[in-house]
Structures are given as C-alpha cells and as structure tokens.
Tab-separated table of C-alpha atoms and ligand atoms in Angstrom:
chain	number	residue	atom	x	y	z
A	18	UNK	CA	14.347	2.850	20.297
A	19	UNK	CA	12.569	5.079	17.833
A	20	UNK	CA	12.518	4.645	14.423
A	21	UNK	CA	12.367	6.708	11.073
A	22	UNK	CA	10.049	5.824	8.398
A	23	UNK	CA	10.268	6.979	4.688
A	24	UNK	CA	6.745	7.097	2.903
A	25	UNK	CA	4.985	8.853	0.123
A	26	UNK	CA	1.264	9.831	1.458
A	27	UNK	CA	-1.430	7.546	0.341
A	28	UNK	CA	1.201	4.825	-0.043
A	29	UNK	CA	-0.176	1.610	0.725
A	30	UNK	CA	3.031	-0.326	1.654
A	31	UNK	CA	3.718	2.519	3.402
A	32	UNK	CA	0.714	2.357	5.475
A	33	UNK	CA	1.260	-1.629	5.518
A	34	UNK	CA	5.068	-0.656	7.174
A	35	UNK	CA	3.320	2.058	9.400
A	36	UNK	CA	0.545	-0.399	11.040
A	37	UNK	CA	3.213	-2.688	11.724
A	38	UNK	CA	5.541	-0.266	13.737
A	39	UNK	CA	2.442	0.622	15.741
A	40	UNK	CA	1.193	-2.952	16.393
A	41	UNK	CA	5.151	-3.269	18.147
A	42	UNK	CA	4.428	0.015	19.644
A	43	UNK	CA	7.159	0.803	18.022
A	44	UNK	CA	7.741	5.037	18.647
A	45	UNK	CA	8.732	6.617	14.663
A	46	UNK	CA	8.935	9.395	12.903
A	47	UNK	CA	7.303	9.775	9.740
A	48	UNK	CA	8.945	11.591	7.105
A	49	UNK	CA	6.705	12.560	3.740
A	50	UNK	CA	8.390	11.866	0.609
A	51	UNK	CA	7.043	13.077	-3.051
A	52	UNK	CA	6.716	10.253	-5.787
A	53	UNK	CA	9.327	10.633	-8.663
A	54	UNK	CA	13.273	11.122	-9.526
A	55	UNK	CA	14.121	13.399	-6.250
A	56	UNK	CA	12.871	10.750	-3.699
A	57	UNK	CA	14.555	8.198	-5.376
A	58	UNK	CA	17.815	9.755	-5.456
A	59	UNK	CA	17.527	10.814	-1.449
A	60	UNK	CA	16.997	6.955	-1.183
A	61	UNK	CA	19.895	5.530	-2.305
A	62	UNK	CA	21.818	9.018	-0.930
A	63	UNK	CA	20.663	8.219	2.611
A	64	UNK	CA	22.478	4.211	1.643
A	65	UNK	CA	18.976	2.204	1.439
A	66	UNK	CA	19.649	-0.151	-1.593
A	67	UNK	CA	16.241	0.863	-3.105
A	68	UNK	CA	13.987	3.202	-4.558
A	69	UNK	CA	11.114	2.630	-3.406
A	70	UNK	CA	9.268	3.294	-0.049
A	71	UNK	CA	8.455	2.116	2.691
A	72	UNK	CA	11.968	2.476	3.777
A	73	UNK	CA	12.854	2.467	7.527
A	74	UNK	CA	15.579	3.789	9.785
A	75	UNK	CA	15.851	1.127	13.054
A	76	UNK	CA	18.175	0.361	15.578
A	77	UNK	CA	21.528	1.382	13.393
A	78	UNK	CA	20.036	-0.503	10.677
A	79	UNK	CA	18.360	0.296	7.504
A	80	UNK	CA	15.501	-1.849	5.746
A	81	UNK	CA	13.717	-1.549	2.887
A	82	UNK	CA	10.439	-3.013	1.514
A	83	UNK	CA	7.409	-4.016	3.554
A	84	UNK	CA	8.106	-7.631	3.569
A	85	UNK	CA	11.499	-7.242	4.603
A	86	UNK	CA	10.200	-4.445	7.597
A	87	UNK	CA	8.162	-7.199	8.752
A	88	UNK	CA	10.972	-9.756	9.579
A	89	UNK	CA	12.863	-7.466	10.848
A	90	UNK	CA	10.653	-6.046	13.034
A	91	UNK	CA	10.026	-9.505	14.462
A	92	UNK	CA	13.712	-9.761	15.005
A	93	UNK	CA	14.201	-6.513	16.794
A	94	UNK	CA	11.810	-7.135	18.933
A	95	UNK	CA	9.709	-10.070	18.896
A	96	UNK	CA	6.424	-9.157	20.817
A	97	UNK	CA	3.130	-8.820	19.618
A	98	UNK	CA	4.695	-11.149	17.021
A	99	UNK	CA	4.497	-10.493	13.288
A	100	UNK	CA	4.216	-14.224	12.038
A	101	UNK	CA	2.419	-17.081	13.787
A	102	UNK	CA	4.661	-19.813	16.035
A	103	UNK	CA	3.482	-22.890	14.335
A	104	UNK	CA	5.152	-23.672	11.296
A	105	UNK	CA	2.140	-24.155	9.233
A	106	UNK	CA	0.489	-21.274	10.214
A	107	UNK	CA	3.775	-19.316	9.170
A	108	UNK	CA	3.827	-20.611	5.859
A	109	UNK	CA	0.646	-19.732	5.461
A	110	UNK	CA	0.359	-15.901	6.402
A	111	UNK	CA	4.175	-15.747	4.555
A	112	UNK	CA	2.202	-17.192	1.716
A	113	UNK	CA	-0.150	-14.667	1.636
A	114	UNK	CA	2.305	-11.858	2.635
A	115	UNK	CA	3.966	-12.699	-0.562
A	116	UNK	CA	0.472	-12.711	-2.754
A	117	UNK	CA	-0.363	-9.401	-1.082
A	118	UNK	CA	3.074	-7.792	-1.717
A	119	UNK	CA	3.628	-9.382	-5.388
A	120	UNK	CA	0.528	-9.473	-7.288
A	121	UNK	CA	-2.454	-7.551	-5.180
A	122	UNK	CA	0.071	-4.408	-4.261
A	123	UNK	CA	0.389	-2.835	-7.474
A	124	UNK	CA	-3.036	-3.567	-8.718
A	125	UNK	CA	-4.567	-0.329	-7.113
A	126	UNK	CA	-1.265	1.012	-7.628
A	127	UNK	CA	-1.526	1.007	-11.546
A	128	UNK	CA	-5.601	1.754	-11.329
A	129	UNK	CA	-4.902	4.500	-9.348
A	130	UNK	CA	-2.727	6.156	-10.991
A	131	UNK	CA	-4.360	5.636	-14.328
A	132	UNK	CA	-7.641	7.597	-12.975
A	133	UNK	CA	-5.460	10.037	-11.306
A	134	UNK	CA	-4.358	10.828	-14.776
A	135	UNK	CA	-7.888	11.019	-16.017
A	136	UNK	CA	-9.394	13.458	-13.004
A	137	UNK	CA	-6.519	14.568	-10.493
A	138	UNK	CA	-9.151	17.462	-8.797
A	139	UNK	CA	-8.671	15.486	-5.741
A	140	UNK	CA	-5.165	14.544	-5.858
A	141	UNK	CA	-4.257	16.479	-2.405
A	142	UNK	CA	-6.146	14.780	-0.668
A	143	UNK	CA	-3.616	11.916	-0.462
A	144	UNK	CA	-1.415	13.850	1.062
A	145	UNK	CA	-3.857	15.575	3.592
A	146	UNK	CA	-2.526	14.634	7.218
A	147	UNK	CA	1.259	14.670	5.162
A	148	UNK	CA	3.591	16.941	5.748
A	149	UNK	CA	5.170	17.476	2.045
A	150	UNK	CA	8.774	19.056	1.644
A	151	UNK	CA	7.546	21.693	-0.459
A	152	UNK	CA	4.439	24.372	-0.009
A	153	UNK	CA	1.041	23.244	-0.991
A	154	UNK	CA	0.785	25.690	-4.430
A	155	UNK	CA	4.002	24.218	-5.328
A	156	UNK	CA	3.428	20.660	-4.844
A	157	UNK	CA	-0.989	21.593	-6.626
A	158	UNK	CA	0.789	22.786	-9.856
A	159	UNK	CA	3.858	20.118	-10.055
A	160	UNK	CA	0.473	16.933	-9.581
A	161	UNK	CA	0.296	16.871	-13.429
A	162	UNK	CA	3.891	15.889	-14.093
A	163	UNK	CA	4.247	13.746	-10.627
A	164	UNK	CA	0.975	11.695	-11.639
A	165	UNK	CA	2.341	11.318	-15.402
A	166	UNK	CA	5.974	10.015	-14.314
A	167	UNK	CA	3.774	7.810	-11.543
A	168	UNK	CA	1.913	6.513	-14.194
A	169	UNK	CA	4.467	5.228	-16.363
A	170	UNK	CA	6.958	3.881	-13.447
A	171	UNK	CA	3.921	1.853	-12.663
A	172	UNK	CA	2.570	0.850	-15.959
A	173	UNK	CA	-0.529	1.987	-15.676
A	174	UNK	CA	-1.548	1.754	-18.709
A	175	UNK	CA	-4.817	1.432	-20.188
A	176	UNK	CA	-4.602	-1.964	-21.233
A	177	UNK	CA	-2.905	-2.937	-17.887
A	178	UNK	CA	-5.596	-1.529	-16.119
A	179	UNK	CA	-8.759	-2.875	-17.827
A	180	UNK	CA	-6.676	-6.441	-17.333
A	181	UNK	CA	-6.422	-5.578	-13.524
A	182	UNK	CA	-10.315	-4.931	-13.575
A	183	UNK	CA	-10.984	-8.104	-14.960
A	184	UNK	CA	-8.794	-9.814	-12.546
A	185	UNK	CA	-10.076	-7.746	-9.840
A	186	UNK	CA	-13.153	-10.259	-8.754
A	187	UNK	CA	-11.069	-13.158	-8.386
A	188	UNK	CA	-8.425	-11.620	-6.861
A	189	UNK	CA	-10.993	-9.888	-4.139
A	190	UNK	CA	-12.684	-13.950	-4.048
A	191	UNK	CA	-8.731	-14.875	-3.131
A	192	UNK	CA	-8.989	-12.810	-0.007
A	193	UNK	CA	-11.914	-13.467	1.046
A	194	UNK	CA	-11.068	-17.083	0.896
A	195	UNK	CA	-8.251	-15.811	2.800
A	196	UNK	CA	-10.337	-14.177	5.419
A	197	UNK	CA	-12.446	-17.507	5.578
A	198	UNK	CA	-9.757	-19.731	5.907
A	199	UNK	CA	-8.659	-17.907	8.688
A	200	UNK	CA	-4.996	-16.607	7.902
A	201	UNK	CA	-5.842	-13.360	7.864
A	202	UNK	CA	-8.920	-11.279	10.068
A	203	UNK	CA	-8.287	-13.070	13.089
A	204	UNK	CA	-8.343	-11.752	16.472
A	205	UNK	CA	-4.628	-10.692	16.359
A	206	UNK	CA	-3.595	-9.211	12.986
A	207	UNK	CA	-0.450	-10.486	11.106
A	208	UNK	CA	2.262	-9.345	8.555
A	209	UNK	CA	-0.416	-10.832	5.782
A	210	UNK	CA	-3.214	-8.177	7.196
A	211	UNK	CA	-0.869	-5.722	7.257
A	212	UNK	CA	0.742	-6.572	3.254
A	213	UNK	CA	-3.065	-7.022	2.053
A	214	UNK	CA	-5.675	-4.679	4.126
A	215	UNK	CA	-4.062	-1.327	3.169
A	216	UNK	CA	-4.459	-2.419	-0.748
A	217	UNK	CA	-7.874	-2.909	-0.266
A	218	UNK	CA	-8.366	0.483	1.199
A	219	UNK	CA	-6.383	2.176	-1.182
A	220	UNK	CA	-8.216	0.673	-3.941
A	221	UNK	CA	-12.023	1.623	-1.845
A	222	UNK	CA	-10.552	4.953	-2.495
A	223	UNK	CA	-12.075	5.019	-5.708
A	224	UNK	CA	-15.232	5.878	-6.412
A	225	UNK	CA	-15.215	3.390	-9.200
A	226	UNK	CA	-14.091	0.591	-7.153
A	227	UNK	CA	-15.078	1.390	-3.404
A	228	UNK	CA	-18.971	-0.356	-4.209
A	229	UNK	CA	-17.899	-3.548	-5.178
A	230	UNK	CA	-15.751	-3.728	-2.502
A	231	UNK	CA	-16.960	-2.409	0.746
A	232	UNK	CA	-19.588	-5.395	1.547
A	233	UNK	CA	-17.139	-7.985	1.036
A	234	UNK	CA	-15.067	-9.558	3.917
A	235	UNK	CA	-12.432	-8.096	1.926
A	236	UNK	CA	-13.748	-4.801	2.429
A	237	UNK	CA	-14.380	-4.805	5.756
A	238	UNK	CA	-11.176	-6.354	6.927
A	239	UNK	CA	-9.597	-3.298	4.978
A	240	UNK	CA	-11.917	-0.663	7.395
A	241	UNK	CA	-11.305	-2.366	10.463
A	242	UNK	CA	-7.179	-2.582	9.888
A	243	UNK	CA	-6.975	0.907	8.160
A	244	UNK	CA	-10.216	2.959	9.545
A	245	UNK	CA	-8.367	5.842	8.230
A	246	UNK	CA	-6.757	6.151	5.134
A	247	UNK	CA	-6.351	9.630	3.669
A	248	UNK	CA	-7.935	10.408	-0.520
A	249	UNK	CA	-10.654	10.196	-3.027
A	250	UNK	CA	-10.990	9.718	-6.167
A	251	UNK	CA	-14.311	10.512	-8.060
A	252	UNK	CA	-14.988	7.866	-10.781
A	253	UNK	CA	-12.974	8.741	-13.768
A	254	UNK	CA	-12.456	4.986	-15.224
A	255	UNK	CA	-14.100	4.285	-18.431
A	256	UNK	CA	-17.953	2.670	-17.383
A	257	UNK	CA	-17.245	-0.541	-19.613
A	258	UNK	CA	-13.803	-1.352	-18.197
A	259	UNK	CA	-15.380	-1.644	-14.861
A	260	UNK	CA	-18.171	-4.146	-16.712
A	261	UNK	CA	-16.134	-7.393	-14.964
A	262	UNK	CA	-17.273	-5.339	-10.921
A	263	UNK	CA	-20.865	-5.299	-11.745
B	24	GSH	N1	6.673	-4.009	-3.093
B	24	GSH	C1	7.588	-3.141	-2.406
B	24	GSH	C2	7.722	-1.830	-3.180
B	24	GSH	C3	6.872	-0.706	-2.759
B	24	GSH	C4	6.650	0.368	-3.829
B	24	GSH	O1	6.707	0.145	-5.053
B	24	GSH	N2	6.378	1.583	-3.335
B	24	GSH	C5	5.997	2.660	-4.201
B	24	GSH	C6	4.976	3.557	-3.519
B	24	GSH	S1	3.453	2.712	-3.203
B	24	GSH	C7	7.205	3.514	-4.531
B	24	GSH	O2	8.068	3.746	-3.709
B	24	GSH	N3	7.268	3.990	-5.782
B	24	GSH	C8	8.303	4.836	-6.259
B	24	GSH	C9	7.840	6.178	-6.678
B	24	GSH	O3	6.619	6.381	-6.807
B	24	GSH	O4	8.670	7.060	-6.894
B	24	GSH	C10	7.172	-2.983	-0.939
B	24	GSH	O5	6.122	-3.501	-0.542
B	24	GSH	O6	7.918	-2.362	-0.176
C-alpha cells in the first residue's frame, strides 16, 4: 500500500495530512502543487470532488480534506489509531479536530497571506524541500500574482486580519486549555494534534507572531509535532494591529 498525497508547500493541512500518513507508517508520495486556478483544475481533473489540498490517492480510493484523511486512514488501517477508543475521549479530540480544522486553520492562513502581500522576499522559502512543477525563476517572478489570487481566495483582508489578531490570544488560551485538559499533547498524538499543531507552526513562521507564541504550551506542542516546517516571514504586519499579542 503506498499512497499519493497532493499538497501545496508550506500548507498546513497538508502537513496535518502528511504527519498522519507517517504516524500509520503509511509509505506516500508527495506531489508539490502551486496555489491558484491550475491546481484547482488538476483537482477536480484527477476526480477529487474538491479544490483544495490535502488531497490523497489510497488504496483505489480518493479523499479529500484533512478531517476526512483522518477517518479514513483509521479505516484503512486501524493501528497506531487516529481517534481514542472510549467514546468520550473521541468526542473530545473530534471536537477539537473540528475547532482546529474550522476556525484555527485559516487564521494563519489569511495572516499569512496578508504579510506575504506586504514583504514576499522570503516567499521561496515555503517551498524549499518542494519540488515545484515549474523552474525556480519561473515560479520567483509568477509569487506576486500567486500571493495576490491567495490573498483574495482566502480573504485576507486587512480588516479580516487585524480581527484574527485580536482573536488570536484567546484562541492560543483555547489550546492551551486544550493541551491542559489533556486531549491533545499526550504521549500518543491524535487526529486533533495533527488538525491543530501544524497551524501553530505555520503561524510561528512569522516574525510578527512566532514571540507570542513559542513559550506557550501551544507553541511548544507545535515544535515537538512539526520540528520542521519549511518558511519565514520577516515582520511586515502593521505594529498596532499586533497591539492585542503584546
Ligand atoms: N479545511 C480543509 C481545506 C484545506 C485548504 O483550504 N487548503 C488550502 C491550502 S492550505 C488550499 O488548498 N487552497 C487552495 C489554493 O490555495 O489554491 C482541509 O483541512 O483539508
């Protein structure tokens, strides 16, 4: 069994889909997509029902969206489990899955973006260890028009964004509580580690961001379940939108 997994580098879900595969030990091959119109249409050309990626190739079937990898992978092969055994326990980390995946995912999603569009010197470096379907020079000069379409399919907006700074604190509080609680960060990581961690090190990422984030449970949950994750971006936000992280 070997799998195929469609990502865009420095995708978080993507990440969340990839740390999953490998905590089956799951073989896969990654495949590097570019964010915009073109992977979109070699989506729903290959028959996913989607746009969006993570998007994997498994046992003769095809399934889309982190959450949905997660069950699935459970189902195709159910050890190191995915969910907890106990019912509560489950409805718990599905609980949180669902927080992760719905409101915390596109948080860093619409910041980054937004700051990409302010200062994209470093933009490549998302897509360091990726290997990208077109040459480097190509993909350098096409950033400005693949972070402006990003940008808008995310709504990252201005106002959006100084919202999602406000919100930030409470929201990193909510995983914290998480963490203390005991849902997620325990000995054996679940599908809620996997939704939320690689979030929390996209968003540490950021220059802006990564100091009122890296002391916190939050933060170091993120470091010890992705060590690795590829960019930086130097701070580029406005100083008084980031006011609510001081
Ligand atoms: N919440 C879904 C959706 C993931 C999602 O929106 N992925 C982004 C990348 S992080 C994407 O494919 N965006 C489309 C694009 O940029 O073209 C999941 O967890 O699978």
């Amino acid at each position: 069994m070997e799998g195929k997994l469609y990502v865009i580098p420095g995708s978080h879900p993507s990440r969340a889909a990839a740390l999953m595969l490998e905590h089956k030990g799951i073989p896969y091959k990654r495949v590097d997509m570019i964010p915009g119109p073109i992977k979109q249409l070699q989506l729903r050309a290959m028959g996913f029902p989607g746009d969006t990626v993570p998007a994997l190739k498994l046992n003769g079937r095809k399934i889309q969206g982190s959450r949905q990898i997660s069950r699935a992978l459970d189902e195709i092969q159910p050890e190191p489990p995915l969910f907890p055994a106990d019912a509560k326990q489950r409805a718990a980390v599905e609980e949180a899955e669902r927080w992760g995946d719905e409101v915390l995912q596109s948080m860093p999603r619409r910041i980054i973006w937004n700051a990409l569009s302010r200062d994209r010197s470093q933009l490549t470096t998302y897509s360091a260890d990726a290997k990208l379907p077109v040459p480097a020079p190509i993909a350098n000069r096409s950033g400005g028009m693949v972070v402006a379409l990003a940008k808008r399919r995310n709504n990252g907006t201005d106002e959006n964004v100084q919202r999602d700074l406000a919100e930030l604190p409470a929201v990193l509080d909510h995983v914290d509580s998480l963490i203390k609680d005991k849902v997620i960060g325990g000995k054996e990581l679940n599908a809620a580690d996997f939704q939320i961690a690689p979030s929390i090190r996209l968003a540490m990422t950021l220059d802006d961001l990564r100091p009122a984030i890296e002391s916190r449970p939050a933060g170091e949950l993120a470091m010890r379940v992705v060590p690795d994750f590829p960019g930086h971006t130097p701070a580029a936000l406005p100083p008084e939108w980031l006011a609510p992280l001081a």
